[in-house]
Amino acid sequence: MKRAGYFFFACLLSKAQVLTLNDAVALAVKENRNVQISALDVAKAGEATAETKTARLPQFNAYILGGESLTPIDFTIPRGALGVILPSVQYQRKTQPSARRRILTLLFNGSAAQPVTQQRKIGLAIRESRVGEEMAEESLRQKNRTPHTR
């Protein structure tokens, strides 16, 4: 009975794949959470640099406002309320009623802004962000180093 167990165990060992030291180290580094976190930090630093670069671009804004009066506008201007006109000018001498029907009114507003005076400060922020990116890459490099090469 013991011989059958040993035989079975030997069969399992013979079919197992041999794992070399380099393969074991590569697998350990690949599965290491600290290395994975450092890789995410490198990606995050790259995104921060890209975000900082967008501050140099112009900003465009557009607003559209539409409205309509709820009730018709109706008013009367009495004669002489806007001043006296010279007698030589012909005009209507009676009070003029004025009424407007309800119509849709739209207001368009657009703007473009370029941070011209802040370009140097933005450039320094980009350089600072790149330094942070390089630091994250170096941290990843340090964590990726294999134990037998230290």
PDB file of C-alpha atoms in Angstrom:
ATOM      1  CA  MET A   1       0.000   0.000   0.000  1.00  0.00           C
ATOM      2  CA  LYS A   2       2.835   2.359   0.834  1.00  0.00           C
ATOM      3  CA  ARG A   3       4.482   1.583  -2.470  1.00  0.00           C
ATOM      4  CA  ALA A   4       1.340   2.592  -4.378  1.00  0.00           C
ATOM      5  CA  GLY A   5       1.296   5.942  -2.549  1.00  0.00           C
ATOM      6  CA  TYR A   6       4.953   6.571  -3.332  1.00  0.00           C
ATOM      7  CA  PHE A   7       4.383   5.623  -6.949  1.00  0.00           C
ATOM      8  CA  PHE A   8       1.432   8.025  -7.201  1.00  0.00           C
ATOM      9  CA  PHE A   9       3.451  10.841  -5.611  1.00  0.00           C
ATOM     10  CA  ALA A  10       6.366  10.180  -7.971  1.00  0.00           C
ATOM     11  CA  CYS A  11       4.024  10.348 -10.976  1.00  0.00           C
ATOM     12  CA  LEU A  12       2.736  13.741  -9.835  1.00  0.00           C
ATOM     13  CA  LEU A  13       6.256  15.084  -9.409  1.00  0.00           C
ATOM     14  CA  SER A  14       7.381  13.887 -12.800  1.00  0.00           C
ATOM     15  CA  LYS A  15       4.542  15.732 -14.571  1.00  0.00           C
ATOM     16  CA  ALA A  16       5.062  18.987 -12.674  1.00  0.00           C
ATOM     17  CA  GLN A  17       6.717  21.827 -14.561  1.00  0.00           C
ATOM     18  CA  VAL A  18      10.138  22.854 -13.346  1.00  0.00           C
ATOM     19  CA  LEU A  19      10.188  26.439 -12.066  1.00  0.00           C
ATOM     20  CA  THR A  20      13.514  28.188 -12.493  1.00  0.00           C
ATOM     21  CA  LEU A  21      14.750  30.873 -10.149  1.00  0.00           C
ATOM     22  CA  ASN A  22      14.253  33.631 -12.733  1.00  0.00           C
ATOM     23  CA  ASP A  23      10.690  32.465 -13.428  1.00  0.00           C
ATOM     24  CA  ALA A  24       9.923  32.362  -9.716  1.00  0.00           C
ATOM     25  CA  VAL A  25      11.287  35.881  -9.171  1.00  0.00           C
ATOM     26  CA  ALA A  26       9.411  37.254 -12.201  1.00  0.00           C
ATOM     27  CA  LEU A  27       6.188  35.661 -10.951  1.00  0.00           C
ATOM     28  CA  ALA A  28       6.739  37.042  -7.448  1.00  0.00           C
ATOM     29  CA  VAL A  29       7.390  40.577  -8.768  1.00  0.00           C
ATOM     30  CA  LYS A  30       4.369  40.391 -11.059  1.00  0.00           C
ATOM     31  CA  GLU A  31       2.049  39.380  -8.209  1.00  0.00           C
ATOM     32  CA  ASN A  32       3.535  41.801  -5.659  1.00  0.00           C
ATOM     33  CA  ARG A  33       0.955  44.353  -4.490  1.00  0.00           C
ATOM     34  CA  ASN A  34       3.564  47.008  -3.774  1.00  0.00           C
ATOM     35  CA  VAL A  35       4.800  46.775  -7.369  1.00  0.00           C
ATOM     36  CA  GLN A  36       1.245  46.987  -8.674  1.00  0.00           C
ATOM     37  CA  ILE A  37       0.559  50.047  -6.511  1.00  0.00           C
ATOM     38  CA  SER A  38       3.760  51.705  -7.765  1.00  0.00           C
ATOM     39  CA  ALA A  39       2.711  51.018 -11.365  1.00  0.00           C
ATOM     40  CA  LEU A  40      -0.624  52.706 -10.671  1.00  0.00           C
ATOM     41  CA  ASP A  41       1.225  55.646  -9.084  1.00  0.00           C
ATOM     42  CA  VAL A  42       3.262  56.040 -12.280  1.00  0.00           C
ATOM     43  CA  ALA A  43       0.071  56.106 -14.350  1.00  0.00           C
ATOM     44  CA  LYS A  44      -1.509  58.579 -11.927  1.00  0.00           C
ATOM     45  CA  ALA A  45       1.526  60.874 -12.123  1.00  0.00           C
ATOM     46  CA  GLY A  46       1.359  60.771 -15.933  1.00  0.00           C
ATOM     47  CA  GLU A  47      -2.291  61.768 -15.828  1.00  0.00           C
ATOM     48  CA  ALA A  48      -1.492  64.628 -13.441  1.00  0.00           C
ATOM     49  CA  THR A  49       1.144  65.903 -15.881  1.00  0.00           C
ATOM     50  CA  ALA A  50      -1.339  65.752 -18.763  1.00  0.00           C
ATOM     51  CA  GLU A  51      -3.917  67.578 -16.647  1.00  0.00           C
ATOM     52  CA  THR A  52      -1.427  70.322 -15.820  1.00  0.00           C
ATOM     53  CA  LYS A  53      -0.598  70.750 -19.524  1.00  0.00           C
ATOM     54  CA  THR A  54      -4.249  71.494 -20.304  1.00  0.00           C
ATOM     55  CA  ALA A  55      -4.002  74.713 -18.276  1.00  0.00           C
ATOM     56  CA  ARG A  56      -2.034  76.229 -21.183  1.00  0.00           C
ATOM     57  CA  LEU A  57      -4.916  75.766 -23.610  1.00  0.00           C
ATOM     58  CA  PRO A  58      -7.539  78.457 -24.179  1.00  0.00           C
ATOM     59  CA  GLN A  59     -10.905  78.047 -22.507  1.00  0.00           C
ATOM     60  CA  PHE A  60     -14.091  78.516 -24.499  1.00  0.00           C
ATOM     61  CA  ASN A  61     -17.495  79.123 -22.943  1.00  0.00           C
ATOM     62  CA  ALA A  62     -20.849  79.467 -24.635  1.00  0.00           C
ATOM     63  CA  TYR A  63     -24.157  80.317 -23.020  1.00  0.00           C
ATOM     64  CA  ILE A  64     -27.582  80.365 -24.619  1.00  0.00           C
ATOM     65  CA  LEU A  65     -30.546  81.787 -22.760  1.00  0.00           C
ATOM     66  CA  GLY A  66     -34.039  81.746 -24.160  1.00  0.00           C
ATOM     67  CA  GLY A  67     -37.256  83.163 -22.823  1.00  0.00           C
ATOM     68  CA  GLU A  68     -40.697  84.428 -23.604  1.00  0.00           C
ATOM     69  CA  SER A  69     -42.835  86.893 -21.689  1.00  0.00           C
ATOM     70  CA  LEU A  70     -45.721  85.337 -19.806  1.00  0.00           C
ATOM     71  CA  THR A  71     -48.086  88.188 -20.623  1.00  0.00           C
ATOM     72  CA  PRO A  72     -48.142  90.545 -23.618  1.00  0.00           C
ATOM     73  CA  ILE A  73     -46.303  93.827 -23.099  1.00  0.00           C
ATOM     74  CA  ASP A  74     -48.775  96.683 -23.391  1.00  0.00           C
ATOM     75  CA  PHE A  75     -47.989 100.314 -22.588  1.00  0.00           C
ATOM     76  CA  THR A  76     -48.997 103.811 -23.734  1.00  0.00           C
ATOM     77  CA  ILE A  77     -46.711 106.786 -24.275  1.00  0.00           C
ATOM     78  CA  PRO A  78     -48.552 110.052 -23.712  1.00  0.00           C
ATOM     79  CA  ARG A  79     -47.927 112.930 -26.100  1.00  0.00           C
ATOM     80  CA  GLY A  80     -44.945 115.062 -25.028  1.00  0.00           C
ATOM     81  CA  ALA A  81     -43.608 112.504 -22.530  1.00  0.00           C
ATOM     82  CA  LEU A  82     -40.436 112.053 -24.551  1.00  0.00           C
ATOM     83  CA  GLY A  83     -39.814 115.758 -25.080  1.00  0.00           C
ATOM     84  CA  VAL A  84     -40.940 118.465 -27.445  1.00  0.00           C
ATOM     85  CA  ILE A  85     -40.127 118.130 -31.132  1.00  0.00           C
ATOM     86  CA  LEU A  86     -39.503 121.147 -33.323  1.00  0.00           C
ATOM     87  CA  PRO A  87     -42.647 122.411 -35.029  1.00  0.00           C
ATOM     88  CA  SER A  88     -41.118 121.897 -38.485  1.00  0.00           C
ATOM     89  CA  VAL A  89     -41.002 118.081 -38.003  1.00  0.00           C
ATOM     90  CA  GLN A  90     -44.119 116.185 -38.942  1.00  0.00           C
ATOM     91  CA  TYR A  91     -45.280 113.588 -36.427  1.00  0.00           C
ATOM     92  CA  GLN A  92     -48.499 112.136 -35.166  1.00  0.00           C
ATOM     93  CA  ARG A  93     -50.046 114.453 -32.599  1.00  0.00           C
ATOM     94  CA  LYS A  94     -52.021 111.874 -30.621  1.00  0.00           C
ATOM     95  CA  THR A  95     -51.159 109.424 -27.890  1.00  0.00           C
ATOM     96  CA  GLN A  96     -49.702 106.209 -29.315  1.00  0.00           C
ATOM     97  CA  PRO A  97     -50.604 102.871 -27.720  1.00  0.00           C
ATOM     98  CA  SER A  98     -47.964 100.223 -28.119  1.00  0.00           C
ATOM     99  CA  ALA A  99     -48.549  96.505 -27.867  1.00  0.00           C
ATOM    100  CA  ARG A 100     -46.178  93.646 -28.550  1.00  0.00           C
ATOM    101  CA  ARG A 101     -47.177  90.096 -29.035  1.00  0.00           C
ATOM    102  CA  ARG A 102     -45.374  87.325 -27.185  1.00  0.00           C
ATOM    103  CA  ILE A 103     -42.260  86.193 -29.055  1.00  0.00           C
ATOM    104  CA  LEU A 104     -39.325  83.992 -28.169  1.00  0.00           C
ATOM    105  CA  THR A 105     -36.201  85.951 -27.273  1.00  0.00           C
ATOM    106  CA  LEU A 106     -32.748  84.359 -27.325  1.00  0.00           C
ATOM    107  CA  LEU A 107     -29.512  85.633 -25.852  1.00  0.00           C
ATOM    108  CA  PHE A 108     -26.203  84.185 -27.044  1.00  0.00           C
ATOM    109  CA  ASN A 109     -23.031  84.828 -25.063  1.00  0.00           C
ATOM    110  CA  GLY A 110     -19.632  83.388 -25.834  1.00  0.00           C
ATOM    111  CA  SER A 111     -16.158  83.951 -24.476  1.00  0.00           C
ATOM    112  CA  ALA A 112     -12.613  82.751 -25.022  1.00  0.00           C
ATOM    113  CA  ALA A 113      -9.857  83.115 -22.432  1.00  0.00           C
ATOM    114  CA  GLN A 114      -6.153  82.443 -22.837  1.00  0.00           C
ATOM    115  CA  PRO A 115      -3.978  82.522 -19.674  1.00  0.00           C
ATOM    116  CA  VAL A 116      -1.236  84.652 -21.264  1.00  0.00           C
ATOM    117  CA  THR A 117       0.228  86.083 -18.065  1.00  0.00           C
ATOM    118  CA  GLN A 118       0.284  82.714 -16.307  1.00  0.00           C
ATOM    119  CA  GLN A 119       2.276  80.754 -18.915  1.00  0.00           C
ATOM    120  CA  ARG A 120       5.501  80.805 -16.878  1.00  0.00           C
ATOM    121  CA  LYS A 121       3.755  79.606 -13.728  1.00  0.00           C
ATOM    122  CA  ILE A 122       2.000  76.865 -15.706  1.00  0.00           C
ATOM    123  CA  GLY A 123       5.344  75.833 -17.233  1.00  0.00           C
ATOM    124  CA  LEU A 124       6.870  75.520 -13.755  1.00  0.00           C
ATOM    125  CA  ALA A 125       3.901  73.439 -12.605  1.00  0.00           C
ATOM    126  CA  ILE A 126       4.388  71.122 -15.603  1.00  0.00           C
ATOM    127  CA  ARG A 127       8.076  70.700 -14.749  1.00  0.00           C
ATOM    128  CA  GLU A 128       7.157  69.945 -11.134  1.00  0.00           C
ATOM    129  CA  SER A 129       4.611  67.382 -12.276  1.00  0.00           C
ATOM    130  CA  ARG A 130       7.221  65.722 -14.507  1.00  0.00           C
ATOM    131  CA  VAL A 131       9.571  65.462 -11.518  1.00  0.00           C
ATOM    132  CA  GLY A 132       6.785  63.713  -9.595  1.00  0.00           C
ATOM    133  CA  GLU A 133       6.319  61.385 -12.550  1.00  0.00           C
ATOM    134  CA  GLU A 134      10.048  60.570 -12.609  1.00  0.00           C
ATOM    135  CA  MET A 135      10.001  59.921  -8.869  1.00  0.00           C
ATOM    136  CA  ALA A 136       7.111  57.483  -9.268  1.00  0.00           C
ATOM    137  CA  GLU A 137       8.951  55.708 -12.102  1.00  0.00           C
ATOM    138  CA  GLU A 138      12.098  55.420  -9.980  1.00  0.00           C
ATOM    139  CA  SER A 139      10.070  54.020  -7.093  1.00  0.00           C
ATOM    140  CA  LEU A 140       8.623  51.401  -9.448  1.00  0.00           C
ATOM    141  CA  ARG A 141      12.116  50.597 -10.735  1.00  0.00           C
ATOM    142  CA  GLN A 142      13.353  50.100  -7.173  1.00  0.00           C
ATOM    143  CA  LYS A 143      10.463  47.772  -6.340  1.00  0.00           C
ATOM    144  CA  ASN A 144      10.916  45.821  -9.578  1.00  0.00           C
ATOM    145  CA  ARG A 145      14.512  44.990  -8.777  1.00  0.00           C
ATOM    146  CA  THR A 146      14.919  41.314  -8.120  1.00  0.00           C
ATOM    147  CA  PRO A 147      16.136  40.227  -4.670  1.00  0.00           C
ATOM    148  CA  HIS A 148      19.210  38.412  -5.994  1.00  0.00           C
ATOM    149  CA  THR A 149      20.471  41.518  -7.839  1.00  0.00           C
ATOM    150  CA  ARG A 150      20.438  43.786  -4.802  1.00  0.00           C
TER     151      ARG A 150
END
